[in-house]
JSON list of C-alpha atoms and ligand atoms in Angstrom, two decimals:
[
{"chain": "A", "resi": 1329, "resn": "MET", "atom": "CA", "xyz": [0.00, 0.00, 0.00]},
{"chain": "A", "resi": 1330, "resn": "THR", "atom": "CA", "xyz": [1.14, 3.54, -0.72]},
{"chain": "A", "resi": 1331, "resn": "LEU", "atom": "CA", "xyz": [1.73, 5.63, 2.41]},
{"chain": "A", "resi": 1332, "resn": "PRO", "atom": "CA", "xyz": [-0.26, 8.91, 2.63]},
{"chain": "A", "resi": 1333, "resn": "LYS", "atom": "CA", "xyz": [3.03, 10.85, 2.88]},
{"chain": "A", "resi": 1334, "resn": "ARG", "atom": "CA", "xyz": [1.62, 14.39, 2.72]},
{"chain": "A", "resi": 1335, "resn": "ALA", "atom": "CA", "xyz": [-1.13, 13.61, 5.22]},
{"chain": "A", "resi": 1336, "resn": "ILE", "atom": "CA", "xyz": [1.40, 12.15, 7.67]},
{"chain": "A", "resi": 1337, "resn": "ALA", "atom": "CA", "xyz": [3.81, 15.09, 7.24]},
{"chain": "A", "resi": 1338, "resn": "ALA", "atom": "CA", "xyz": [0.91, 17.57, 7.71]},
{"chain": "A", "resi": 1339, "resn": "ARG", "atom": "CA", "xyz": [0.40, 16.23, 11.24]},
{"chain": "A", "resi": 1340, "resn": "PHE", "atom": "CA", "xyz": [3.63, 18.05, 12.20]},
{"chain": "A", "resi": 1341, "resn": "LEU", "atom": "CA", "xyz": [2.31, 21.47, 11.07]},
{"chain": "A", "resi": 1342, "resn": "PRO", "atom": "CA", "xyz": [2.53, 24.34, 11.88]},
{"chain": "A", "resi": 1343, "resn": "ASP", "atom": "CA", "xyz": [6.20, 23.34, 12.28]},
{"chain": "A", "resi": 1344, "resn": "ARG", "atom": "CA", "xyz": [7.29, 23.70, 8.64]},
{"chain": "A", "resi": 1345, "resn": "TYR", "atom": "CA", "xyz": [10.75, 22.26, 9.31]},
{"chain": "A", "resi": 1346, "resn": "ARG", "atom": "CA", "xyz": [9.25, 19.01, 10.64]},
{"chain": "A", "resi": 1347, "resn": "TYR", "atom": "CA", "xyz": [6.70, 18.98, 7.81]},
{"chain": "A", "resi": 1348, "resn": "TRP", "atom": "CA", "xyz": [9.40, 19.09, 5.10]},
{"chain": "A", "resi": 1349, "resn": "TYR", "atom": "CA", "xyz": [11.72, 16.79, 7.05]},
{"chain": "A", "resi": 1350, "resn": "SER", "atom": "CA", "xyz": [8.97, 14.15, 7.39]},
{"chain": "A", "resi": 1351, "resn": "LEU", "atom": "CA", "xyz": [7.83, 14.50, 3.80]},
{"chain": "A", "resi": 1352, "resn": "SER", "atom": "CA", "xyz": [11.36, 14.13, 2.41]},
{"chain": "A", "resi": 1353, "resn": "LYS", "atom": "CA", "xyz": [12.14, 11.16, 4.69]},
{"chain": "A", "resi": 1354, "resn": "LEU", "atom": "CA", "xyz": [8.90, 9.40, 3.73]},
{"chain": "A", "resi": 1355, "resn": "ALA", "atom": "CA", "xyz": [9.45, 10.14, 0.03]},
{"chain": "A", "resi": 1356, "resn": "MET", "atom": "CA", "xyz": [13.13, 9.20, -0.23]},
{"chain": "A", "resi": 1357, "resn": "ASP", "atom": "CA", "xyz": [13.93, 6.64, 2.46]},
{"chain": "A", "resi": 1358, "resn": "PRO", "atom": "CA", "xyz": [12.70, 3.10, 1.70]},
{"chain": "A", "resi": 1359, "resn": "LEU", "atom": "CA", "xyz": [12.65, 2.40, 5.47]},
{"chain": "A", "resi": 1360, "resn": "TYR", "atom": "CA", "xyz": [9.10, 3.59, 6.06]},
{"chain": "A", "resi": 1361, "resn": "ASP", "atom": "CA", "xyz": [7.56, 1.39, 3.35]},
{"chain": "A", "resi": 1362, "resn": "ALA", "atom": "CA", "xyz": [9.64, -1.64, 4.31]},
{"chain": "A", "resi": 1363, "resn": "VAL", "atom": "CA", "xyz": [9.15, -1.75, 8.08]},
{"chain": "A", "resi": 1364, "resn": "PRO", "atom": "CA", "xyz": [5.32, -1.97, 8.10]},
{"chain": "A", "resi": 1365, "resn": "GLY", "atom": "CA", "xyz": [5.78, -4.88, 5.67]},
{"chain": "A", "resi": 1366, "resn": "ALA", "atom": "CA", "xyz": [8.05, -6.57, 8.20]},
{"chain": "A", "resi": 1367, "resn": "PHE", "atom": "CA", "xyz": [5.24, -6.26, 10.79]},
{"chain": "A", "resi": 1368, "resn": "ARG", "atom": "CA", "xyz": [2.68, -7.98, 8.54]},
{"chain": "A", "resi": 1369, "resn": "ASN", "atom": "CA", "xyz": [0.81, -10.75, 10.45]},
{"chain": "A", "resi": 1370, "resn": "GLN", "atom": "CA", "xyz": [2.22, -9.47, 13.77]},
{"chain": "A", "resi": 1371, "resn": "SER", "atom": "CA", "xyz": [0.12, -8.67, 16.81]},
{"chain": "A", "resi": 1372, "resn": "GLU", "atom": "CA", "xyz": [2.71, -8.21, 19.57]},
{"chain": "A", "resi": 1373, "resn": "PRO", "atom": "CA", "xyz": [3.19, -4.70, 21.05]},
{"chain": "A", "resi": 1374, "resn": "VAL", "atom": "CA", "xyz": [6.04, -2.70, 19.51]},
{"chain": "A", "resi": 1375, "resn": "LEU", "atom": "CA", "xyz": [8.70, -0.83, 21.48]},
{"chain": "A", "resi": 1376, "resn": "ASP", "atom": "CA", "xyz": [10.32, 1.72, 19.13]},
{"chain": "A", "resi": 1377, "resn": "LEU", "atom": "CA", "xyz": [13.80, 2.49, 20.52]},
{"chain": "A", "resi": 1378, "resn": "GLY", "atom": "CA", "xyz": [15.12, 5.92, 19.47]},
{"chain": "A", "resi": 1379, "resn": "CYS", "atom": "CA", "xyz": [11.75, 6.69, 17.86]},
{"chain": "A", "resi": 1380, "resn": "GLY", "atom": "CA", "xyz": [12.58, 10.32, 17.01]},
{"chain": "A", "resi": 1381, "resn": "ILE", "atom": "CA", "xyz": [9.37, 12.10, 16.01]},
{"chain": "A", "resi": 1382, "resn": "GLY", "atom": "CA", "xyz": [7.51, 8.78, 15.76]},
{"chain": "A", "resi": 1383, "resn": "LEU", "atom": "CA", "xyz": [7.21, 8.39, 11.99]},
{"chain": "A", "resi": 1384, "resn": "LEU", "atom": "CA", "xyz": [7.09, 4.61, 12.35]},
{"chain": "A", "resi": 1385, "resn": "LEU", "atom": "CA", "xyz": [3.82, 4.81, 14.30]},
{"chain": "A", "resi": 1386, "resn": "HIS", "atom": "CA", "xyz": [2.12, 6.74, 11.50]},
{"chain": "A", "resi": 1387, "resn": "CYS", "atom": "CA", "xyz": [3.44, 4.33, 8.85]},
{"chain": "A", "resi": 1388, "resn": "LEU", "atom": "CA", "xyz": [2.31, 1.26, 10.81]},
{"chain": "A", "resi": 1389, "resn": "ARG", "atom": "CA", "xyz": [-1.19, 2.64, 11.31]},
{"chain": "A", "resi": 1390, "resn": "ALA", "atom": "CA", "xyz": [-1.49, 3.86, 7.70]},
{"chain": "A", "resi": 1391, "resn": "SER", "atom": "CA", "xyz": [-0.59, 0.31, 6.62]},
{"chain": "A", "resi": 1392, "resn": "GLY", "atom": "CA", "xyz": [-3.33, -1.17, 8.79]},
{"chain": "A", "resi": 1393, "resn": "ARG", "atom": "CA", "xyz": [-1.04, -2.43, 11.60]},
{"chain": "A", "resi": 1394, "resn": "GLN", "atom": "CA", "xyz": [-2.98, -1.63, 14.76]},
{"chain": "A", "resi": 1395, "resn": "LEU", "atom": "CA", "xyz": [-0.24, -2.91, 17.08]},
{"chain": "A", "resi": 1396, "resn": "PRO", "atom": "CA", "xyz": [0.10, -1.38, 20.54]},
{"chain": "A", "resi": 1397, "resn": "TYR", "atom": "CA", "xyz": [3.00, 1.07, 20.24]},
{"chain": "A", "resi": 1398, "resn": "ILE", "atom": "CA", "xyz": [5.39, 2.78, 22.62]},
{"chain": "A", "resi": 1399, "resn": "GLY", "atom": "CA", "xyz": [8.19, 5.04, 21.37]},
{"chain": "A", "resi": 1400, "resn": "VAL", "atom": "CA", "xyz": [11.16, 6.20, 23.46]},
{"chain": "A", "resi": 1401, "resn": "ASP", "atom": "CA", "xyz": [13.88, 8.72, 22.65]},
{"chain": "A", "resi": 1402, "resn": "THR", "atom": "CA", "xyz": [16.45, 10.71, 24.57]},
{"chain": "A", "resi": 1403, "resn": "ASP", "atom": "CA", "xyz": [15.46, 13.95, 22.81]},
{"chain": "A", "resi": 1404, "resn": "ALA", "atom": "CA", "xyz": [12.61, 15.54, 24.78]},
{"chain": "A", "resi": 1405, "resn": "VAL", "atom": "CA", "xyz": [11.81, 18.03, 21.98]},
{"chain": "A", "resi": 1406, "resn": "LYS", "atom": "CA", "xyz": [11.31, 15.20, 19.47]},
{"chain": "A", "resi": 1407, "resn": "ILE", "atom": "CA", "xyz": [9.14, 13.28, 21.95]},
{"chain": "A", "resi": 1408, "resn": "GLU", "atom": "CA", "xyz": [6.94, 16.36, 22.38]},
{"chain": "A", "resi": 1409, "resn": "ALA", "atom": "CA", "xyz": [6.60, 16.66, 18.57]},
{"chain": "A", "resi": 1410, "resn": "ALA", "atom": "CA", "xyz": [5.86, 12.92, 18.35]},
{"chain": "A", "resi": 1411, "resn": "ARG", "atom": "CA", "xyz": [3.08, 13.20, 20.97]},
{"chain": "A", "resi": 1412, "resn": "ALA", "atom": "CA", "xyz": [1.50, 16.20, 19.24]},
{"chain": "A", "resi": 1413, "resn": "ALA", "atom": "CA", "xyz": [1.51, 14.57, 15.77]},
{"chain": "A", "resi": 1414, "resn": "SER", "atom": "CA", "xyz": [0.21, 11.31, 17.18]},
{"chain": "A", "resi": 1415, "resn": "ALA", "atom": "CA", "xyz": [-2.72, 13.17, 18.74]},
{"chain": "A", "resi": 1416, "resn": "VAL", "atom": "CA", "xyz": [-3.46, 14.92, 15.42]},
{"chain": "A", "resi": 1417, "resn": "GLY", "atom": "CA", "xyz": [-3.42, 11.50, 13.73]},
{"chain": "A", "resi": 1418, "resn": "CYS", "atom": "CA", "xyz": [-5.90, 10.26, 16.40]},
{"chain": "A", "resi": 1419, "resn": "HIS", "atom": "CA", "xyz": [-3.45, 7.56, 17.57]},
{"chain": "A", "resi": 1420, "resn": "ASP", "atom": "CA", "xyz": [-4.48, 8.17, 21.16]},
{"chain": "A", "resi": 1421, "resn": "ASP", "atom": "CA", "xyz": [-3.46, 4.71, 22.35]},
{"chain": "A", "resi": 1422, "resn": "ALA", "atom": "CA", "xyz": [0.21, 5.21, 21.36]},
{"chain": "A", "resi": 1423, "resn": "LYS", "atom": "CA", "xyz": [2.65, 6.26, 24.06]},
{"chain": "A", "resi": 1424, "resn": "PHE", "atom": "CA", "xyz": [5.89, 8.25, 23.91]},
{"chain": "A", "resi": 1425, "resn": "GLN", "atom": "CA", "xyz": [8.46, 8.62, 26.68]},
{"chain": "A", "resi": 1426, "resn": "VAL", "atom": "CA", "xyz": [11.75, 10.43, 27.10]},
{"chain": "A", "resi": 1427, "resn": "CYS", "atom": "CA", "xyz": [14.41, 7.80, 27.83]},
{"chain": "A", "resi": 1428, "resn": "ASP", "atom": "CA", "xyz": [18.19, 7.79, 27.46]},
{"chain": "A", "resi": 1429, "resn": "LEU", "atom": "CA", "xyz": [18.87, 4.22, 26.42]},
{"chain": "A", "resi": 1430, "resn": "SER", "atom": "CA", "xyz": [22.50, 4.45, 27.52]},
{"chain": "A", "resi": 1431, "resn": "VAL", "atom": "CA", "xyz": [21.23, 4.92, 31.09]},
{"chain": "A", "resi": 1432, "resn": "GLN", "atom": "CA", "xyz": [17.94, 3.01, 31.33]},
{"chain": "A", "resi": 1433, "resn": "PHE", "atom": "CA", "xyz": [15.83, 0.55, 29.36]},
{"chain": "A", "resi": 1434, "resn": "PRO", "atom": "CA", "xyz": [12.01, 0.37, 29.41]},
{"chain": "A", "resi": 1435, "resn": "GLU", "atom": "CA", "xyz": [10.26, -2.79, 30.58]},
{"chain": "A", "resi": 1436, "resn": "HIS", "atom": "CA", "xyz": [8.74, -4.54, 27.56]},
{"chain": "A", "resi": 1437, "resn": "ARG", "atom": "CA", "xyz": [7.72, -7.90, 26.06]},
{"chain": "A", "resi": 1438, "resn": "GLY", "atom": "CA", "xyz": [6.80, -8.34, 22.41]},
{"chain": "A", "resi": 1439, "resn": "SER", "atom": "CA", "xyz": [8.45, -6.80, 19.34]},
{"chain": "A", "resi": 1440, "resn": "VAL", "atom": "CA", "xyz": [11.13, -4.14, 19.14]},
{"chain": "A", "resi": 1441, "resn": "ALA", "atom": "CA", "xyz": [12.11, -1.65, 16.43]},
{"chain": "A", "resi": 1442, "resn": "LEU", "atom": "CA", "xyz": [15.62, -0.19, 16.44]},
{"chain": "A", "resi": 1443, "resn": "LEU", "atom": "CA", "xyz": [15.84, 2.03, 13.38]},
{"chain": "A", "resi": 1444, "resn": "ASP", "atom": "CA", "xyz": [18.95, 4.11, 12.65]},
{"chain": "A", "resi": 1445, "resn": "VAL", "atom": "CA", "xyz": [20.03, 4.30, 16.28]},
{"chain": "A", "resi": 1446, "resn": "LEU", "atom": "CA", "xyz": [22.93, 1.90, 16.83]},
{"chain": "A", "resi": 1447, "resn": "GLN", "atom": "CA", "xyz": [25.46, 4.15, 15.12]},
{"chain": "A", "resi": 1448, "resn": "TYR", "atom": "CA", "xyz": [24.97, 6.87, 17.75]},
{"chain": "A", "resi": 1449, "resn": "LEU", "atom": "CA", "xyz": [26.13, 4.59, 20.57]},
{"chain": "A", "resi": 1450, "resn": "PRO", "atom": "CA", "xyz": [29.72, 3.57, 21.40]},
{"chain": "A", "resi": 1451, "resn": "ARG", "atom": "CA", "xyz": [30.53, -0.02, 20.43]},
{"chain": "A", "resi": 1452, "resn": "GLN", "atom": "CA", "xyz": [30.14, -1.43, 23.94]},
{"chain": "A", "resi": 1453, "resn": "ALA", "atom": "CA", "xyz": [26.81, 0.36, 24.48]},
{"chain": "A", "resi": 1454, "resn": "GLN", "atom": "CA", "xyz": [25.60, -1.04, 21.12]},
{"chain": "A", "resi": 1455, "resn": "GLY", "atom": "CA", "xyz": [26.18, -4.56, 22.45]},
{"chain": "A", "resi": 1456, "resn": "THR", "atom": "CA", "xyz": [24.34, -3.77, 25.69]},
{"chain": "A", "resi": 1457, "resn": "LEU", "atom": "CA", "xyz": [21.38, -2.23, 23.86]},
{"chain": "A", "resi": 1458, "resn": "LEU", "atom": "CA", "xyz": [21.18, -5.14, 21.42]},
{"chain": "A", "resi": 1459, "resn": "SER", "atom": "CA", "xyz": [21.14, -7.61, 24.33]},
{"chain": "A", "resi": 1460, "resn": "GLN", "atom": "CA", "xyz": [18.43, -5.64, 26.14]},
{"chain": "A", "resi": 1461, "resn": "ALA", "atom": "CA", "xyz": [16.34, -5.38, 22.96]},
{"chain": "A", "resi": 1462, "resn": "ALA", "atom": "CA", "xyz": [16.78, -9.09, 22.15]},
{"chain": "A", "resi": 1463, "resn": "GLU", "atom": "CA", "xyz": [15.74, -10.12, 25.67]},
{"chain": "A", "resi": 1464, "resn": "CYS", "atom": "CA", "xyz": [12.38, -8.33, 25.18]},
{"chain": "A", "resi": 1465, "resn": "VAL", "atom": "CA", "xyz": [11.45, -10.33, 22.09]},
{"chain": "A", "resi": 1466, "resn": "SER", "atom": "CA", "xyz": [8.63, -12.75, 22.79]},
{"chain": "A", "resi": 1467, "resn": "LYS", "atom": "CA", "xyz": [8.09, -16.09, 21.04]},
{"chain": "A", "resi": 1468, "resn": "GLU", "atom": "CA", "xyz": [5.75, -14.47, 18.50]},
{"chain": "A", "resi": 1469, "resn": "GLY", "atom": "CA", "xyz": [7.57, -11.14, 18.41]},
{"chain": "A", "resi": 1470, "resn": "GLN", "atom": "CA", "xyz": [10.54, -9.90, 16.43]},
{"chain": "A", "resi": 1471, "resn": "LEU", "atom": "CA", "xyz": [13.38, -7.43, 16.56]},
{"chain": "A", "resi": 1472, "resn": "VAL", "atom": "CA", "xyz": [13.52, -5.18, 13.50]},
{"chain": "A", "resi": 1473, "resn": "ILE", "atom": "CA", "xyz": [16.76, -3.24, 13.06]},
{"chain": "A", "resi": 1474, "resn": "ARG", "atom": "CA", "xyz": [17.80, -0.78, 10.38]},
{"chain": "A", "resi": 1475, "resn": "THR", "atom": "CA", "xyz": [21.47, 0.01, 10.47]},
{"chain": "A", "resi": 1476, "resn": "GLY", "atom": "CA", "xyz": [24.47, 0.85, 8.36]},
{"chain": "A", "resi": 1477, "resn": "LEU", "atom": "CA", "xyz": [27.00, -1.99, 8.31]},
{"chain": "A", "resi": 1478, "resn": "ALA", "atom": "CA", "xyz": [30.78, -1.80, 8.43]},
{"chain": "A", "resi": 1479, "resn": "ASP", "atom": "CA", "xyz": [31.84, -3.90, 5.47]},
{"chain": "A", "resi": 1480, "resn": "GLY", "atom": "CA", "xyz": [34.59, -1.89, 3.79]},
{"chain": "A", "resi": 1481, "resn": "THR", "atom": "CA", "xyz": [32.38, -0.76, 0.87]},
{"chain": "A", "resi": 1482, "resn": "TRP", "atom": "CA", "xyz": [32.10, 2.82, -0.47]},
{"chain": "A", "resi": 1483, "resn": "ARG", "atom": "CA", "xyz": [28.49, 2.80, 0.75]},
{"chain": "A", "resi": 1484, "resn": "SER", "atom": "CA", "xyz": [29.71, 2.08, 4.26]},
{"chain": "A", "resi": 1485, "resn": "ALA", "atom": "CA", "xyz": [32.12, 5.07, 4.16]},
{"chain": "A", "resi": 1486, "resn": "MET", "atom": "CA", "xyz": [29.40, 7.30, 2.66]},
{"chain": "A", "resi": 1487, "resn": "THR", "atom": "CA", "xyz": [27.03, 6.38, 5.50]},
{"chain": "A", "resi": 1488, "resn": "ARG", "atom": "CA", "xyz": [29.63, 7.26, 8.16]},
{"chain": "A", "resi": 1489, "resn": "VAL", "atom": "CA", "xyz": [30.43, 10.61, 6.52]},
{"chain": "A", "resi": 1490, "resn": "THR", "atom": "CA", "xyz": [26.73, 11.55, 6.24]},
{"chain": "A", "resi": 1491, "resn": "ASP", "atom": "CA", "xyz": [26.02, 10.60, 9.87]},
{"chain": "A", "resi": 1492, "resn": "ARG", "atom": "CA", "xyz": [28.93, 12.80, 10.99]},
{"chain": "A", "resi": 1493, "resn": "PHE", "atom": "CA", "xyz": [27.70, 15.62, 8.73]},
{"chain": "A", "resi": 1494, "resn": "GLY", "atom": "CA", "xyz": [24.17, 15.30, 10.19]},
{"chain": "A", "resi": 1495, "resn": "HIS", "atom": "CA", "xyz": [25.58, 15.95, 13.66]},
{"chain": "A", "resi": 1496, "resn": "TRP", "atom": "CA", "xyz": [27.83, 18.76, 12.46]},
{"chain": "A", "resi": 1497, "resn": "VAL", "atom": "CA", "xyz": [24.93, 20.70, 10.86]},
{"chain": "A", "resi": 1498, "resn": "GLY", "atom": "CA", "xyz": [22.68, 20.03, 13.87]},
{"chain": "A", "resi": 1499, "resn": "TRP", "atom": "CA", "xyz": [20.18, 17.50, 12.42]},
{"chain": "A", "resi": 1500, "resn": "MET", "atom": "CA", "xyz": [21.29, 15.05, 15.10]},
{"chain": "A", "resi": 1501, "resn": "LYS", "atom": "CA", "xyz": [22.12, 16.10, 18.65]},
{"chain": "A", "resi": 1502, "resn": "THR", "atom": "CA", "xyz": [24.11, 12.91, 19.20]},
{"chain": "A", "resi": 1503, "resn": "SER", "atom": "CA", "xyz": [27.27, 12.26, 17.22]},
{"chain": "A", "resi": 1504, "resn": "PHE", "atom": "CA", "xyz": [28.14, 9.21, 15.12]},
{"chain": "A", "resi": 1505, "resn": "LYS", "atom": "CA", "xyz": [30.09, 6.62, 17.13]},
{"chain": "A", "resi": 1506, "resn": "ALA", "atom": "CA", "xyz": [30.49, 3.30, 15.28]},
{"chain": "A", "resi": 1507, "resn": "GLN", "atom": "CA", "xyz": [28.98, 0.99, 12.65]},
{"chain": "A", "resi": 1508, "resn": "PRO", "atom": "CA", "xyz": [28.47, -2.67, 13.60]},
{"chain": "A", "resi": 1509, "resn": "SER", "atom": "CA", "xyz": [29.45, -5.45, 11.20]},
{"chain": "A", "resi": 1510, "resn": "ALA", "atom": "CA", "xyz": [26.96, -8.09, 10.04]},
{"chain": "A", "resi": 1511, "resn": "GLN", "atom": "CA", "xyz": [29.02, -10.79, 11.80]},
{"chain": "A", "resi": 1512, "resn": "GLU", "atom": "CA", "xyz": [28.93, -8.91, 15.13]},
{"chain": "A", "resi": 1513, "resn": "LEU", "atom": "CA", "xyz": [25.18, -8.36, 14.86]},
{"chain": "A", "resi": 1514, "resn": "ARG", "atom": "CA", "xyz": [24.41, -11.94, 13.88]},
{"chain": "A", "resi": 1515, "resn": "ALA", "atom": "CA", "xyz": [26.56, -13.39, 16.68]},
{"chain": "A", "resi": 1516, "resn": "GLY", "atom": "CA", "xyz": [25.15, -10.98, 19.30]},
{"chain": "A", "resi": 1517, "resn": "LEU", "atom": "CA", "xyz": [21.57, -11.88, 18.37]},
{"chain": "A", "resi": 1518, "resn": "ARG", "atom": "CA", "xyz": [22.31, -15.61, 18.28]},
{"chain": "A", "resi": 1519, "resn": "ARG", "atom": "CA", "xyz": [23.56, -15.42, 21.90]},
{"chain": "A", "resi": 1520, "resn": "HIS", "atom": "CA", "xyz": [20.00, -14.41, 22.83]},
{"chain": "A", "resi": 1521, "resn": "GLY", "atom": "CA", "xyz": [18.36, -17.17, 20.79]},
{"chain": "A", "resi": 1522, "resn": "LEU", "atom": "CA", "xyz": [17.45, -14.98, 17.82]},
{"chain": "A", "resi": 1523, "resn": "GLN", "atom": "CA", "xyz": [18.02, -15.88, 14.19]},
{"chain": "A", "resi": 1524, "resn": "ALA", "atom": "CA", "xyz": [18.53, -12.88, 11.90]},
{"chain": "A", "resi": 1525, "resn": "GLU", "atom": "CA", "xyz": [17.76, -12.29, 8.23]},
{"chain": "A", "resi": 1526, "resn": "PHE", "atom": "CA", "xyz": [19.55, -9.42, 6.48]},
{"chain": "A", "resi": 1527, "resn": "GLN", "atom": "CA", "xyz": [18.35, -7.57, 3.40]},
{"chain": "A", "resi": 1528, "resn": "PRO", "atom": "CA", "xyz": [19.78, -4.43, 1.75]},
{"chain": "A", "resi": 1529, "resn": "LEU", "atom": "CA", "xyz": [17.62, -1.35, 2.28]},
{"chain": "A", "resi": 1530, "resn": "TRP", "atom": "CA", "xyz": [19.33, 1.50, 0.51]},
{"chain": "A", "resi": 1531, "resn": "GLY", "atom": "CA", "xyz": [16.78, 2.04, -2.27]},
{"chain": "A", "resi": 1532, "resn": "ARG", "atom": "CA", "xyz": [18.03, 4.95, -4.39]},
{"chain": "A", "resi": 1533, "resn": "THR", "atom": "CA", "xyz": [20.23, 6.33, -1.60]},
{"chain": "A", "resi": 1534, "resn": "PRO", "atom": "CA", "xyz": [24.03, 5.97, -1.56]},
{"chain": "A", "resi": 1535, "resn": "PHE", "atom": "CA", "xyz": [24.00, 4.52, 1.98]},
{"chain": "A", "resi": 1536, "resn": "ASN", "atom": "CA", "xyz": [24.90, 1.05, 3.22]},
{"chain": "A", "resi": 1537, "resn": "ASN", "atom": "CA", "xyz": [21.61, 0.56, 5.04]},
{"chain": "A", "resi": 1538, "resn": "TRP", "atom": "CA", "xyz": [20.33, -2.92, 5.88]},
{"chain": "A", "resi": 1539, "resn": "LEU", "atom": "CA", "xyz": [17.09, -4.25, 7.33]},
{"chain": "A", "resi": 1540, "resn": "VAL", "atom": "CA", "xyz": [17.62, -6.99, 9.88]},
{"chain": "A", "resi": 1541, "resn": "VAL", "atom": "CA", "xyz": [14.65, -9.02, 11.12]},
{"chain": "A", "resi": 1542, "resn": "ALA", "atom": "CA", "xyz": [15.42, -11.36, 14.02]},
{"chain": "A", "resi": 1543, "resn": "ARG", "atom": "CA", "xyz": [13.06, -13.94, 15.49]},
{"chain": "A", "resi": 1544, "resn": "ARG", "atom": "CA", "xyz": [13.27, -16.72, 18.09]},
{"chain": "A", "resi": 1545, "resn": "ALA", "atom": "CA", "xyz": [14.92, -19.72, 16.46]},
{"chain": "B", "resi": 2965, "resn": "SAM", "atom": "C1", "xyz": [18.34, 8.95, 12.91]},
{"chain": "B", "resi": 2965, "resn": "SAM", "atom": "S1", "xyz": [17.21, 9.13, 14.21]},
{"chain": "B", "resi": 2965, "resn": "SAM", "atom": "C2", "xyz": [16.09, 7.79, 13.89]},
{"chain": "B", "resi": 2965, "resn": "SAM", "atom": "C3", "xyz": [14.69, 8.09, 14.33]},
{"chain": "B", "resi": 2965, "resn": "SAM", "atom": "C4", "xyz": [13.65, 6.99, 14.07]},
{"chain": "B", "resi": 2965, "resn": "SAM", "atom": "N1", "xyz": [14.07, 5.72, 14.63]},
{"chain": "B", "resi": 2965, "resn": "SAM", "atom": "C5", "xyz": [13.38, 6.85, 12.59]},
{"chain": "B", "resi": 2965, "resn": "SAM", "atom": "O1", "xyz": [13.97, 5.96, 11.99]},
{"chain": "B", "resi": 2965, "resn": "SAM", "atom": "O2", "xyz": [12.58, 7.62, 12.05]},
{"chain": "B", "resi": 2965, "resn": "SAM", "atom": "C6", "xyz": [18.09, 8.49, 15.62]},
{"chain": "B", "resi": 2965, "resn": "SAM", "atom": "C7", "xyz": [17.35, 8.71, 16.93]},
{"chain": "B", "resi": 2965, "resn": "SAM", "atom": "O3", "xyz": [18.06, 8.05, 17.98]},
{"chain": "B", "resi": 2965, "resn": "SAM", "atom": "C8", "xyz": [17.92, 8.83, 19.14]},
{"chain": "B", "resi": 2965, "resn": "SAM", "atom": "N2", "xyz": [18.96, 8.46, 20.11]},
{"chain": "B", "resi": 2965, "resn": "SAM", "atom": "C9", "xyz": [20.31, 8.58, 19.99]},
{"chain": "B", "resi": 2965, "resn": "SAM", "atom": "N3", "xyz": [20.93, 8.18, 21.13]},
{"chain": "B", "resi": 2965, "resn": "SAM", "atom": "C10", "xyz": [19.95, 7.79, 21.98]},
{"chain": "B", "resi": 2965, "resn": "SAM", "atom": "C11", "xyz": [19.93, 7.29, 23.31]},
{"chain": "B", "resi": 2965, "resn": "SAM", "atom": "N4", "xyz": [21.06, 7.12, 24.00]},
{"chain": "B", "resi": 2965, "resn": "SAM", "atom": "N5", "xyz": [18.74, 6.98, 23.88]},
{"chain": "B", "resi": 2965, "resn": "SAM", "atom": "C12", "xyz": [17.57, 7.16, 23.18]},
{"chain": "B", "resi": 2965, "resn": "SAM", "atom": "N6", "xyz": [17.52, 7.64, 21.92]},
{"chain": "B", "resi": 2965, "resn": "SAM", "atom": "C13", "xyz": [18.69, 7.95, 21.32]},
{"chain": "B", "resi": 2965, "resn": "SAM", "atom": "C14", "xyz": [18.08, 10.26, 18.61]},
{"chain": "B", "resi": 2965, "resn": "SAM", "atom": "O4", "xyz": [17.59, 11.24, 19.52]},
{"chain": "B", "resi": 2965, "resn": "SAM", "atom": "C15", "xyz": [17.28, 10.18, 17.32]},
{"chain": "B", "resi": 2965, "resn": "SAM", "atom": "O5", "xyz": [15.94, 10.57, 17.48]}
]
């Protein structure tokens, strides 16, 4: 199904910056079409780690996925914007909380989304967050990750440069720390009984972005 991109972006008005940011993300990044597809036939509640302004919620609901949703992010301003847009979209059952994942982790059982967040954490904290996320995944749930991968390709280098640039120009408060490798991710998830499938998710972008869906083996 085609996402109602303009209608979703309009929920962030009168903030024109967030309107254009959302519209361009929804139009150019294949993430928001792909992730609702990954939640097809799922009914477990979703914990969205590093949810930003909560675009995933709008895409899930527009795709007919009425899963219980809670989004957490360390950026209180984004959480406020996420709450306001969620109310405009009449997603009154969705919850958003401010939470610094390097300090605390919300209690949860079901599915987890971790989209474009790992790279902002130091390597050791990435491992801790992955373990915490994996432990939440129920028998019927899944862990859906979108991340750049360190694999020595030009796409990998391009992704690192752009993440650093995003921090430098102020798009991201947190700075780029490290890219995981596919081997590290796979092994870390296997330690928690999860089997991961990887698929490229760069669409027409120059980035080395991958979608990883991990389920109980
Ligand atoms: C590139 S954005 C991705 C937003 C959202 N997941 C999406 O894909 O639309 C990365 C998000 O991670 C959040 N983040 C970074 N470090 C975090 C931390 N320690 N705890 C919680 N959120 C964090 C940032 O505030 C930001 O909103």
